[in-house]
PDB file of C-alpha atoms in Angstrom:
ATOM      1  CA  UNK R   1     132.613  92.839 127.561  1.00 38.00           C
ATOM      2  CA  UNK R   2     134.631  95.335 129.595  1.00 44.00           C
ATOM      3  CA  UNK R   3     136.797  92.534 130.974  1.00 46.00           C
ATOM      4  CA  UNK R   4     137.675  91.369 127.467  1.00 42.00           C
ATOM      5  CA  UNK R   5     138.715  94.883 126.498  1.00 56.00           C
ATOM      6  CA  UNK R   6     140.903  95.271 129.581  1.00 57.00           C
ATOM      7  CA  UNK R   7     142.758  92.072 128.760  1.00 62.00           C
ATOM      8  CA  UNK R   8     144.001  93.729 125.601  1.00 60.00           C
ATOM      9  CA  UNK R   9     145.134  96.916 127.330  1.00 67.00           C
ATOM     10  CA  UNK R  10     148.682  97.454 128.580  1.00 74.00           C
ATOM     11  CA  UNK R  11     147.944  99.180 131.897  1.00 72.00           C
ATOM     12  CA  UNK R  12     151.521 100.491 131.960  1.00 81.00           C
ATOM     13  CA  UNK R  13     150.334 102.928 129.305  1.00 87.00           C
ATOM     14  CA  UNK R  14     148.273 104.693 131.959  1.00 86.00           C
ATOM     15  CA  UNK R  15     151.442 105.474 133.912  1.00 86.00           C
ATOM     16  CA  UNK R  16     152.953 106.962 130.762  1.00 89.00           C
ATOM     17  CA  UNK R  17     149.780 108.954 130.123  1.00 90.00           C
ATOM     18  CA  UNK R  18     149.840 110.290 133.679  1.00 86.00           C
ATOM     19  CA  UNK R  19     153.419 111.535 133.266  1.00 86.00           C
ATOM     20  CA  UNK R  20     152.633 113.073 129.869  1.00 89.00           C
ATOM     21  CA  UNK R  21     149.621 114.940 131.203  1.00 86.00           C
ATOM     22  CA  UNK R  22     151.535 116.192 134.261  1.00 82.00           C
ATOM     23  CA  UNK R  23     154.427 117.574 132.247  1.00 81.00           C
ATOM     24  CA  UNK R  24     152.997 118.148 128.734  1.00 84.00           C
ATOM     25  CA  UNK R  25     156.466 117.137 127.591  1.00 86.00           C
ATOM     26  CA  UNK R  26     157.806 113.877 126.174  1.00 89.00           C
ATOM     27  CA  UNK R  27     161.282 114.753 127.494  1.00 87.00           C
ATOM     28  CA  UNK R  28     160.209 115.404 131.092  1.00 82.00           C
ATOM     29  CA  UNK R  29     157.855 112.416 131.106  1.00 85.00           C
ATOM     30  CA  UNK R  30     160.718 110.193 129.928  1.00 84.00           C
ATOM     31  CA  UNK R  31     162.953 111.558 132.730  1.00 79.00           C
ATOM     32  CA  UNK R  32     160.347 110.803 135.386  1.00 78.00           C
ATOM     33  CA  UNK R  33     159.660 107.300 134.076  1.00 79.00           C
ATOM     34  CA  UNK R  34     163.266 106.363 133.386  1.00 77.00           C
ATOM     35  CA  UNK R  35     162.375 105.670 129.733  1.00 81.00           C
ATOM     36  CA  UNK R  36     163.839 106.850 126.451  1.00 85.00           C
ATOM     37  CA  UNK R  37     162.065 109.625 124.564  1.00 88.00           C
ATOM     38  CA  UNK R  38     161.343 107.349 121.553  1.00 89.00           C
ATOM     39  CA  UNK R  39     159.753 104.798 123.899  1.00 88.00           C
ATOM     40  CA  UNK R  40     157.490 107.466 125.410  1.00 90.00           C
ATOM     41  CA  UNK R  41     156.595 108.718 121.922  1.00 91.00           C
ATOM     42  CA  UNK R  42     155.661 105.184 120.863  1.00 91.00           C
ATOM     43  CA  UNK R  43     153.545 104.799 124.003  1.00 90.00           C
ATOM     44  CA  UNK R  44     151.785 108.079 123.178  1.00 92.00           C
ATOM     45  CA  UNK R  45     150.967 106.707 119.743  1.00 92.00           C
ATOM     46  CA  UNK R  46     149.433 103.594 121.295  1.00 91.00           C
ATOM     47  CA  UNK R  47     147.460 105.719 123.749  1.00 90.00           C
ATOM     48  CA  UNK R  48     146.068 107.821 120.906  1.00 92.00           C
ATOM     49  CA  UNK R  49     144.920 104.678 119.116  1.00 90.00           C
ATOM     50  CA  UNK R  50     143.480 103.202 122.309  1.00 88.00           C
ATOM     51  CA  UNK R  51     141.523 106.289 123.347  1.00 89.00           C
ATOM     52  CA  UNK R  52     140.696 107.593 119.881  1.00 90.00           C
ATOM     53  CA  UNK R  53     142.027 111.067 120.695  1.00 92.00           C
ATOM     54  CA  UNK R  54     145.216 113.017 119.956  1.00 92.00           C
ATOM     55  CA  UNK R  55     145.592 113.712 123.735  1.00 92.00           C
ATOM     56  CA  UNK R  56     148.520 116.137 123.252  1.00 91.00           C
ATOM     57  CA  UNK R  57     148.976 118.409 120.248  1.00 92.00           C
ATOM     58  CA  UNK R  58     151.620 120.955 119.264  1.00 89.00           C
ATOM     59  CA  UNK R  59     150.682 124.546 119.996  1.00 85.00           C
ATOM     60  CA  UNK R  60     151.821 127.671 118.103  1.00 82.00           C
ATOM     61  CA  UNK R  61     155.059 127.821 120.115  1.00 81.00           C
ATOM     62  CA  UNK R  62     155.793 124.129 119.640  1.00 78.00           C
ATOM     63  CA  UNK R  63     154.821 123.184 123.200  1.00 80.00           C
ATOM     64  CA  UNK R  64     152.462 120.254 123.770  1.00 86.00           C
ATOM     65  CA  UNK R  65     148.914 121.227 124.705  1.00 89.00           C
ATOM     66  CA  UNK R  66     146.424 118.706 126.181  1.00 88.00           C
ATOM     67  CA  UNK R  67     143.197 118.247 124.268  1.00 91.00           C
ATOM     68  CA  UNK R  68     139.834 118.724 126.029  1.00 90.00           C
ATOM     69  CA  UNK R  69     139.578 114.933 126.362  1.00 91.00           C
ATOM     70  CA  UNK R  70     143.013 114.801 128.012  1.00 88.00           C
ATOM     71  CA  UNK R  71     142.143 117.661 130.375  1.00 85.00           C
ATOM     72  CA  UNK R  72     139.021 115.800 131.443  1.00 84.00           C
ATOM     73  CA  UNK R  73     140.976 112.588 131.964  1.00 85.00           C
ATOM     74  CA  UNK R  74     143.842 114.119 134.002  1.00 82.00           C
ATOM     75  CA  UNK R  75     142.298 114.354 137.510  1.00 78.00           C
ATOM     76  CA  UNK R  76     140.556 110.962 137.201  1.00 79.00           C
ATOM     77  CA  UNK R  77     143.764 109.348 136.000  1.00 83.00           C
ATOM     78  CA  UNK R  78     145.863 110.807 138.846  1.00 77.00           C
ATOM     79  CA  UNK R  79     143.337 109.522 141.382  1.00 74.00           C
ATOM     80  CA  UNK R  80     143.326 106.095 139.706  1.00 77.00           C
ATOM     81  CA  UNK R  81     147.123 105.867 139.693  1.00 76.00           C
ATOM     82  CA  UNK R  82     147.321 106.892 143.349  1.00 71.00           C
ATOM     83  CA  UNK R  83     144.654 104.349 144.291  1.00 68.00           C
ATOM     84  CA  UNK R  84     146.421 101.656 142.281  1.00 72.00           C
ATOM     85  CA  UNK R  85     149.704 102.407 144.031  1.00 66.00           C
ATOM     86  CA  UNK R  86     147.911 102.071 147.360  1.00 62.00           C
ATOM     87  CA  UNK R  87     146.276  98.821 146.259  1.00 63.00           C
ATOM     88  CA  UNK R  88     149.495  97.082 145.269  1.00 61.00           C
ATOM     89  CA  UNK R  89     151.356  98.369 148.331  1.00 55.00           C
ATOM     90  CA  UNK R  90     149.073  96.964 151.054  1.00 52.00           C
ATOM     91  CA  UNK R  91     151.811  94.610 152.255  1.00 55.00           C
ATOM     92  CA  UNK R  92     154.020  97.547 153.121  1.00 68.00           C
ATOM     93  CA  UNK R  93     155.870 100.306 151.318  1.00 80.00           C
ATOM     94  CA  UNK R  94     159.625  99.819 151.114  1.00 89.00           C
ATOM     95  CA  UNK R  95     161.411 103.123 150.337  1.00 93.00           C
ATOM     96  CA  UNK R  96     164.630 101.201 149.680  1.00 94.00           C
ATOM     97  CA  UNK R  97     163.014  99.857 146.501  1.00 91.00           C
ATOM     98  CA  UNK R  98     161.715 103.225 145.336  1.00 91.00           C
ATOM     99  CA  UNK R  99     162.983 104.343 141.927  1.00 90.00           C
ATOM    100  CA  UNK R 100     161.458 107.718 141.159  1.00 90.00           C
ATOM    101  CA  UNK R 101     161.963 111.426 140.591  1.00 92.00           C
ATOM    102  CA  UNK R 102     159.917 113.647 142.893  1.00 94.00           C
ATOM    103  CA  UNK R 103     159.411 117.317 142.174  1.00 95.00           C
ATOM    104  CA  UNK R 104     159.373 119.907 144.944  1.00 97.00           C
ATOM    105  CA  UNK R 105     158.870 123.665 144.745  1.00 96.00           C
ATOM    106  CA  UNK R 106     160.780 125.730 147.302  1.00 95.00           C
ATOM    107  CA  UNK R 107     162.146 129.174 148.056  1.00 91.00           C
ATOM    108  CA  UNK R 108     165.831 129.540 148.796  1.00 91.00           C
ATOM    109  CA  UNK R 109     164.840 129.795 152.487  1.00 92.00           C
ATOM    110  CA  UNK R 110     163.714 126.172 152.224  1.00 94.00           C
ATOM    111  CA  UNK R 111     166.765 125.129 150.210  1.00 94.00           C
ATOM    112  CA  UNK R 112     169.093 126.748 152.745  1.00 93.00           C
ATOM    113  CA  UNK R 113     167.379 125.515 155.916  1.00 95.00           C
ATOM    114  CA  UNK R 114     165.172 122.495 155.292  1.00 95.00           C
ATOM    115  CA  UNK R 115     166.722 120.660 152.341  1.00 96.00           C
ATOM    116  CA  UNK R 116     170.159 120.119 153.960  1.00 95.00           C
ATOM    117  CA  UNK R 117     168.310 118.207 156.690  1.00 95.00           C
ATOM    118  CA  UNK R 118     165.735 116.542 154.426  1.00 97.00           C
ATOM    119  CA  UNK R 119     167.994 115.188 151.680  1.00 97.00           C
ATOM    120  CA  UNK R 120     170.152 112.993 153.984  1.00 96.00           C
ATOM    121  CA  UNK R 121     166.991 111.502 155.503  1.00 95.00           C
ATOM    122  CA  UNK R 122     165.657 110.614 152.068  1.00 96.00           C
ATOM    123  CA  UNK R 123     168.984 109.279 150.795  1.00 96.00           C
ATOM    124  CA  UNK R 124     169.417 107.022 153.822  1.00 96.00           C
ATOM    125  CA  UNK R 125     166.060 105.319 153.267  1.00 96.00           C
ATOM    126  CA  UNK R 126     165.519 105.637 149.507  1.00 96.00           C
ATOM    127  CA  UNK R 127     168.846 105.742 147.612  1.00 95.00           C
ATOM    128  CA  UNK R 128     166.965 105.334 144.325  1.00 94.00           C
ATOM    129  CA  UNK R 129     164.967 108.544 144.816  1.00 95.00           C
ATOM    130  CA  UNK R 130     166.000 111.716 142.988  1.00 94.00           C
ATOM    131  CA  UNK R 131     164.658 115.189 143.777  1.00 95.00           C
ATOM    132  CA  UNK R 132     164.055 117.950 141.285  1.00 95.00           C
ATOM    133  CA  UNK R 133     163.713 121.221 143.220  1.00 96.00           C
ATOM    134  CA  UNK R 134     162.010 124.044 141.337  1.00 95.00           C
ATOM    135  CA  UNK R 135     161.517 127.685 142.348  1.00 93.00           C
ATOM    136  CA  UNK R 136     158.222 128.952 143.715  1.00 91.00           C
ATOM    137  CA  UNK R 137     156.490 130.937 140.970  1.00 88.00           C
ATOM    138  CA  UNK R 138     153.121 132.468 140.281  1.00 85.00           C
ATOM    139  CA  UNK R 139     151.963 129.161 138.763  1.00 89.00           C
ATOM    140  CA  UNK R 140     153.092 126.825 141.572  1.00 92.00           C
ATOM    141  CA  UNK R 141     149.571 126.351 142.938  1.00 91.00           C
ATOM    142  CA  UNK R 142     148.297 125.474 139.454  1.00 90.00           C
ATOM    143  CA  UNK R 143     151.211 123.057 138.943  1.00 90.00           C
ATOM    144  CA  UNK R 144     150.354 121.354 142.229  1.00 91.00           C
ATOM    145  CA  UNK R 145     146.665 121.142 141.403  1.00 87.00           C
ATOM    146  CA  UNK R 146     147.508 119.547 138.054  1.00 85.00           C
ATOM    147  CA  UNK R 147     149.726 116.942 139.736  1.00 84.00           C
ATOM    148  CA  UNK R 148     152.904 118.197 138.064  1.00 88.00           C
ATOM    149  CA  UNK R 149     154.504 118.807 141.472  1.00 93.00           C
ATOM    150  CA  UNK R 150     154.641 116.343 144.348  1.00 93.00           C
ATOM    151  CA  UNK R 151     155.000 118.929 147.109  1.00 96.00           C
ATOM    152  CA  UNK R 152     155.654 122.620 147.658  1.00 96.00           C
ATOM    153  CA  UNK R 153     156.521 124.761 150.658  1.00 95.00           C
ATOM    154  CA  UNK R 154     154.443 127.784 151.576  1.00 92.00           C
ATOM    155  CA  UNK R 155     153.146 129.856 154.483  1.00 90.00           C
ATOM    156  CA  UNK R 156     149.942 129.187 156.395  1.00 87.00           C
ATOM    157  CA  UNK R 157     147.193 131.465 155.185  1.00 85.00           C
ATOM    158  CA  UNK R 158     148.042 131.221 151.489  1.00 83.00           C
ATOM    159  CA  UNK R 159     144.756 130.778 149.555  1.00 86.00           C
ATOM    160  CA  UNK R 160     144.533 127.245 148.157  1.00 88.00           C
ATOM    161  CA  UNK R 161     142.035 125.417 145.937  1.00 88.00           C
ATOM    162  CA  UNK R 162     140.018 122.580 147.458  1.00 86.00           C
ATOM    163  CA  UNK R 163     142.124 120.003 145.584  1.00 87.00           C
ATOM    164  CA  UNK R 164     145.220 120.771 147.671  1.00 91.00           C
ATOM    165  CA  UNK R 165     146.116 119.790 151.223  1.00 90.00           C
ATOM    166  CA  UNK R 166     148.621 121.360 153.620  1.00 91.00           C
ATOM    167  CA  UNK R 167     150.430 120.503 156.832  1.00 92.00           C
ATOM    168  CA  UNK R 168     152.047 122.934 159.286  1.00 92.00           C
ATOM    169  CA  UNK R 169     155.780 122.309 159.763  1.00 94.00           C
ATOM    170  CA  UNK R 170     157.183 124.947 162.124  1.00 95.00           C
ATOM    171  CA  UNK R 171     156.730 128.517 163.344  1.00 95.00           C
ATOM    172  CA  UNK R 172     159.305 131.234 162.741  1.00 96.00           C
ATOM    173  CA  UNK R 173     159.445 134.974 163.185  1.00 95.00           C
ATOM    174  CA  UNK R 174     161.121 137.939 161.505  1.00 97.00           C
ATOM    175  CA  UNK R 175     164.264 139.783 162.600  1.00 97.00           C
ATOM    176  CA  UNK R 176     166.409 142.502 161.065  1.00 98.00           C
ATOM    177  CA  UNK R 177     169.995 141.955 159.948  1.00 98.00           C
ATOM    178  CA  UNK R 178     172.756 144.545 159.422  1.00 98.00           C
ATOM    179  CA  UNK R 179     176.511 144.345 159.003  1.00 97.00           C
ATOM    180  CA  UNK R 180     178.568 144.318 162.178  1.00 96.00           C
ATOM    181  CA  UNK R 181     179.562 147.850 163.149  1.00 95.00           C
ATOM    182  CA  UNK R 182     176.682 149.482 161.281  1.00 96.00           C
ATOM    183  CA  UNK R 183     176.060 152.990 162.722  1.00 95.00           C
ATOM    184  CA  UNK R 184     172.340 152.268 163.151  1.00 95.00           C
ATOM    185  CA  UNK R 185     173.099 149.543 165.726  1.00 96.00           C
ATOM    186  CA  UNK R 186     173.990 152.184 168.284  1.00 94.00           C
ATOM    187  CA  UNK R 187     170.741 153.473 169.737  1.00 92.00           C
ATOM    188  CA  UNK R 188     168.654 150.993 167.719  1.00 96.00           C
ATOM    189  CA  UNK R 189     165.214 152.580 167.303  1.00 96.00           C
ATOM    190  CA  UNK R 190     162.207 152.802 165.041  1.00 97.00           C
ATOM    191  CA  UNK R 191     163.404 156.156 163.688  1.00 97.00           C
ATOM    192  CA  UNK R 192     166.770 154.653 162.817  1.00 96.00           C
ATOM    193  CA  UNK R 193     165.089 151.618 161.293  1.00 97.00           C
ATOM    194  CA  UNK R 194     162.892 153.756 159.033  1.00 97.00           C
ATOM    195  CA  UNK R 195     165.868 155.876 157.962  1.00 97.00           C
ATOM    196  CA  UNK R 196     167.730 152.837 156.561  1.00 98.00           C
ATOM    197  CA  UNK R 197     167.785 151.632 152.980  1.00 98.00           C
ATOM    198  CA  UNK R 198     166.029 148.259 153.055  1.00 98.00           C
ATOM    199  CA  UNK R 199     166.156 145.118 150.959  1.00 97.00           C
ATOM    200  CA  UNK R 200     162.849 143.368 150.357  1.00 96.00           C
ATOM    201  CA  UNK R 201     163.030 139.689 149.442  1.00 95.00           C
ATOM    202  CA  UNK R 202     160.189 139.008 147.024  1.00 89.00           C
ATOM    203  CA  UNK R 203     159.704 136.046 144.692  1.00 79.00           C
ATOM    204  CA  UNK R 204     158.101 138.327 142.114  1.00 70.00           C
ATOM    205  CA  UNK R 205     160.578 141.175 142.613  1.00 70.00           C
ATOM    206  CA  UNK R 206     157.866 143.676 143.473  1.00 71.00           C
ATOM    207  CA  UNK R 207     155.223 144.505 146.060  1.00 74.00           C
ATOM    208  CA  UNK R 208     155.446 145.092 149.796  1.00 82.00           C
ATOM    209  CA  UNK R 209     155.863 142.814 152.781  1.00 86.00           C
ATOM    210  CA  UNK R 210     154.865 142.249 156.384  1.00 91.00           C
ATOM    211  CA  UNK R 211     157.225 144.999 157.545  1.00 95.00           C
ATOM    212  CA  UNK R 212     155.513 147.597 155.371  1.00 95.00           C
ATOM    213  CA  UNK R 213     152.095 146.510 156.639  1.00 94.00           C
ATOM    214  CA  UNK R 214     153.252 146.809 160.261  1.00 95.00           C
ATOM    215  CA  UNK R 215     154.790 150.220 159.640  1.00 97.00           C
ATOM    216  CA  UNK R 216     151.600 151.438 157.971  1.00 96.00           C
ATOM    217  CA  UNK R 217     149.714 150.483 161.127  1.00 95.00           C
ATOM    218  CA  UNK R 218     152.031 152.838 163.032  1.00 96.00           C
ATOM    219  CA  UNK R 219     151.699 155.598 160.464  1.00 97.00           C
ATOM    220  CA  UNK R 220     155.310 155.081 159.361  1.00 97.00           C
ATOM    221  CA  UNK R 221     157.123 154.116 156.164  1.00 96.00           C
ATOM    222  CA  UNK R 222     160.501 152.764 155.119  1.00 97.00           C
ATOM    223  CA  UNK R 223     162.462 153.054 151.890  1.00 97.00           C
ATOM    224  CA  UNK R 224     162.898 149.822 149.965  1.00 96.00           C
ATOM    225  CA  UNK R 225     166.031 150.410 147.910  1.00 96.00           C
ATOM    226  CA  UNK R 226     166.418 146.912 146.487  1.00 96.00           C
ATOM    227  CA  UNK R 227     164.095 144.017 145.666  1.00 95.00           C
ATOM    228  CA  UNK R 228     165.729 140.586 145.477  1.00 94.00           C
ATOM    229  CA  UNK R 229     164.269 137.120 144.817  1.00 92.00           C
ATOM    230  CA  UNK R 230     166.675 135.253 147.128  1.00 93.00           C
ATOM    231  CA  UNK R 231     167.382 135.443 150.861  1.00 95.00           C
ATOM    232  CA  UNK R 232     171.021 134.392 150.591  1.00 94.00           C
ATOM    233  CA  UNK R 233     171.722 137.135 148.059  1.00 96.00           C
ATOM    234  CA  UNK R 234     170.125 139.617 150.473  1.00 97.00           C
ATOM    235  CA  UNK R 235     172.368 138.467 153.324  1.00 97.00           C
ATOM    236  CA  UNK R 236     175.490 138.866 151.216  1.00 97.00           C
ATOM    237  CA  UNK R 237     174.376 142.303 150.024  1.00 97.00           C
ATOM    238  CA  UNK R 238     173.772 143.458 153.612  1.00 98.00           C
ATOM    239  CA  UNK R 239     177.243 142.229 154.584  1.00 97.00           C
ATOM    240  CA  UNK R 240     178.843 144.568 152.033  1.00 96.00           C
ATOM    241  CA  UNK R 241     176.591 147.646 152.232  1.00 97.00           C
ATOM    242  CA  UNK R 242     174.784 149.944 154.679  1.00 97.00           C
ATOM    243  CA  UNK R 243     171.461 148.279 153.842  1.00 98.00           C
ATOM    244  CA  UNK R 244     169.276 146.198 156.145  1.00 98.00           C
ATOM    245  CA  UNK R 245     167.040 143.230 155.520  1.00 98.00           C
ATOM    246  CA  UNK R 246     164.251 141.727 157.612  1.00 97.00           C
ATOM    247  CA  UNK R 247     163.906 137.987 157.168  1.00 96.00           C
ATOM    248  CA  UNK R 248     163.226 134.709 159.023  1.00 97.00           C
ATOM    249  CA  UNK R 249     165.049 134.448 162.345  1.00 97.00           C
ATOM    250  CA  UNK R 250     166.148 130.860 161.684  1.00 96.00           C
ATOM    251  CA  UNK R 251     167.924 131.892 158.501  1.00 96.00           C
ATOM    252  CA  UNK R 252     169.508 134.952 160.105  1.00 97.00           C
ATOM    253  CA  UNK R 253     170.912 133.002 163.067  1.00 97.00           C
ATOM    254  CA  UNK R 254     172.056 130.061 160.930  1.00 95.00           C
ATOM    255  CA  UNK R 255     173.882 132.010 158.204  1.00 95.00           C
ATOM    256  CA  UNK R 256     174.323 135.573 159.469  1.00 96.00           C
ATOM    257  CA  UNK R 257     177.307 135.126 161.820  1.00 95.00           C
ATOM    258  CA  UNK R 258     179.501 133.563 159.116  1.00 95.00           C
ATOM    259  CA  UNK R 259     178.955 136.692 157.007  1.00 96.00           C
ATOM    260  CA  UNK R 260     179.768 139.065 159.884  1.00 96.00           C
ATOM    261  CA  UNK R 261     176.164 140.154 160.374  1.00 97.00           C
ATOM    262  CA  UNK R 262     174.342 141.378 163.464  1.00 97.00           C
ATOM    263  CA  UNK R 263     170.813 140.198 164.223  1.00 97.00           C
ATOM    264  CA  UNK R 264     168.369 142.564 165.914  1.00 97.00           C
ATOM    265  CA  UNK R 265     164.720 142.371 166.869  1.00 96.00           C
ATOM    266  CA  UNK R 266     162.863 144.735 164.573  1.00 95.00           C
ATOM    267  CA  UNK R 267     161.771 147.843 166.547  1.00 96.00           C
ATOM    268  CA  UNK R 268     158.116 147.329 165.625  1.00 95.00           C
ATOM    269  CA  UNK R 269     155.519 144.616 166.253  1.00 93.00           C
ATOM    270  CA  UNK R 270     155.804 141.856 163.652  1.00 93.00           C
ATOM    271  CA  UNK R 271     153.736 138.699 163.544  1.00 87.00           C
ATOM    272  CA  UNK R 272     155.547 135.453 162.851  1.00 90.00           C
ATOM    273  CA  UNK R 273     154.640 132.904 160.206  1.00 93.00           C
ATOM    274  CA  UNK R 274     153.958 129.186 160.060  1.00 94.00           C
ATOM    275  CA  UNK R 275     155.688 127.257 157.280  1.00 95.00           C
ATOM    276  CA  UNK R 276     153.640 124.545 155.594  1.00 95.00           C
ATOM    277  CA  UNK R 277     153.950 121.725 153.083  1.00 95.00           C
ATOM    278  CA  UNK R 278     151.333 121.559 150.308  1.00 94.00           C
ATOM    279  CA  UNK R 279     150.477 118.612 148.059  1.00 93.00           C
ATOM    280  CA  UNK R 280     147.725 117.499 145.655  1.00 89.00           C
ATOM    281  CA  UNK R 281     144.911 115.558 147.307  1.00 84.00           C
ATOM    282  CA  UNK R 282     144.956 112.980 144.489  1.00 80.00           C
ATOM    283  CA  UNK R 283     148.524 112.016 145.416  1.00 82.00           C
ATOM    284  CA  UNK R 284     147.980 112.126 149.168  1.00 80.00           C
ATOM    285  CA  UNK R 285     147.120 108.463 149.601  1.00 79.00           C
ATOM    286  CA  UNK R 286     150.057 107.064 147.651  1.00 85.00           C
ATOM    287  CA  UNK R 287     152.511 105.321 150.027  1.00 87.00           C
ATOM    288  CA  UNK R 288     155.553 107.050 148.539  1.00 90.00           C
ATOM    289  CA  UNK R 289     153.986 110.457 149.097  1.00 91.00           C
ATOM    290  CA  UNK R 290     152.946 109.649 152.651  1.00 89.00           C
ATOM    291  CA  UNK R 291     156.519 108.542 153.325  1.00 93.00           C
ATOM    292  CA  UNK R 292     157.899 111.746 151.750  1.00 95.00           C
ATOM    293  CA  UNK R 293     155.674 113.925 153.922  1.00 93.00           C
ATOM    294  CA  UNK R 294     156.758 112.023 157.009  1.00 93.00           C
ATOM    295  CA  UNK R 295     160.404 112.704 156.219  1.00 94.00           C
ATOM    296  CA  UNK R 296     159.638 116.397 155.603  1.00 96.00           C
ATOM    297  CA  UNK R 297     158.024 116.621 159.047  1.00 93.00           C
ATOM    298  CA  UNK R 298     161.031 114.870 160.614  1.00 93.00           C
ATOM    299  CA  UNK R 299     163.435 117.302 158.928  1.00 94.00           C
ATOM    300  CA  UNK R 300     161.380 120.283 160.091  1.00 94.00           C
ATOM    301  CA  UNK R 301     161.496 119.038 163.679  1.00 90.00           C
ATOM    302  CA  UNK R 302     165.285 119.140 163.502  1.00 87.00           C
ATOM    303  CA  UNK R 303     165.473 122.787 162.455  1.00 93.00           C
ATOM    304  CA  UNK R 304     167.229 125.115 164.897  1.00 94.00           C
ATOM    305  CA  UNK R 305     165.835 128.472 166.008  1.00 94.00           C
ATOM    306  CA  UNK R 306     162.176 127.619 165.229  1.00 94.00           C
ATOM    307  CA  UNK R 307     159.135 126.641 167.298  1.00 93.00           C
ATOM    308  CA  UNK R 308     156.609 123.850 166.817  1.00 88.00           C
ATOM    309  CA  UNK R 309     153.611 124.870 164.701  1.00 82.00           C
TER     310      UNK R 309
END
């Protein structure tokens, strides 16, 4: 009986359903699948008839909201699609034949350091692959867990749900950057460091950082005069002001000299950090995702001014 029913089902509809549930958007699902929006809308209509459920409904703001049935289906469907991709790829995955859009979440540290080395590797092997790079936000972990992101970059120690996996990429440490000729460079000391106006790079634009925690351990404080969401903006601001910023050493050494900046070891004990890649467990077995992670690791190994994890 089940076999008869399956013969009447277009299994391609499951791929469409997976994209719709990941993005809750006909437009974004159509982009990922390389289909027209009317074609995706027609497929959604067939899925509703097949499953006897609306699956996605318009909310008060006009955005699509998954029904309880769709929410229950989402993780099982992602696992099924990943397993199916593995099943049909047993003879070998060929990235040259890949036609897909993969979504990554990254800070501008990653876009400045890792992506210029990653993108050429991907393009050389998979010219049909497109990347959509999104900013890290407060909902990135939830987006990953829901399968709406293929991979994100983070720091080891970030709390993660059990449905996510991570891999260490490289180890970096923090240094302080000032403009060349800054008066504080002469007789560089903790007192001089604390007397500076500091920039704090924060994705949320608020809070404190590792420097403030280290200073608190010494019974000291600094003045944060400016919060910025981007490292490159902080470097340019430091180049034109009397401010200082403490940021990853790899970024400072790679981009600081061209802006006329001086790099100094911070005059206080700072622990380094280990950069990681994070991905949903349900996508982990898919050949395309294993290949992507391998290329990310290869790009990380080519980074200057960092250490192995």
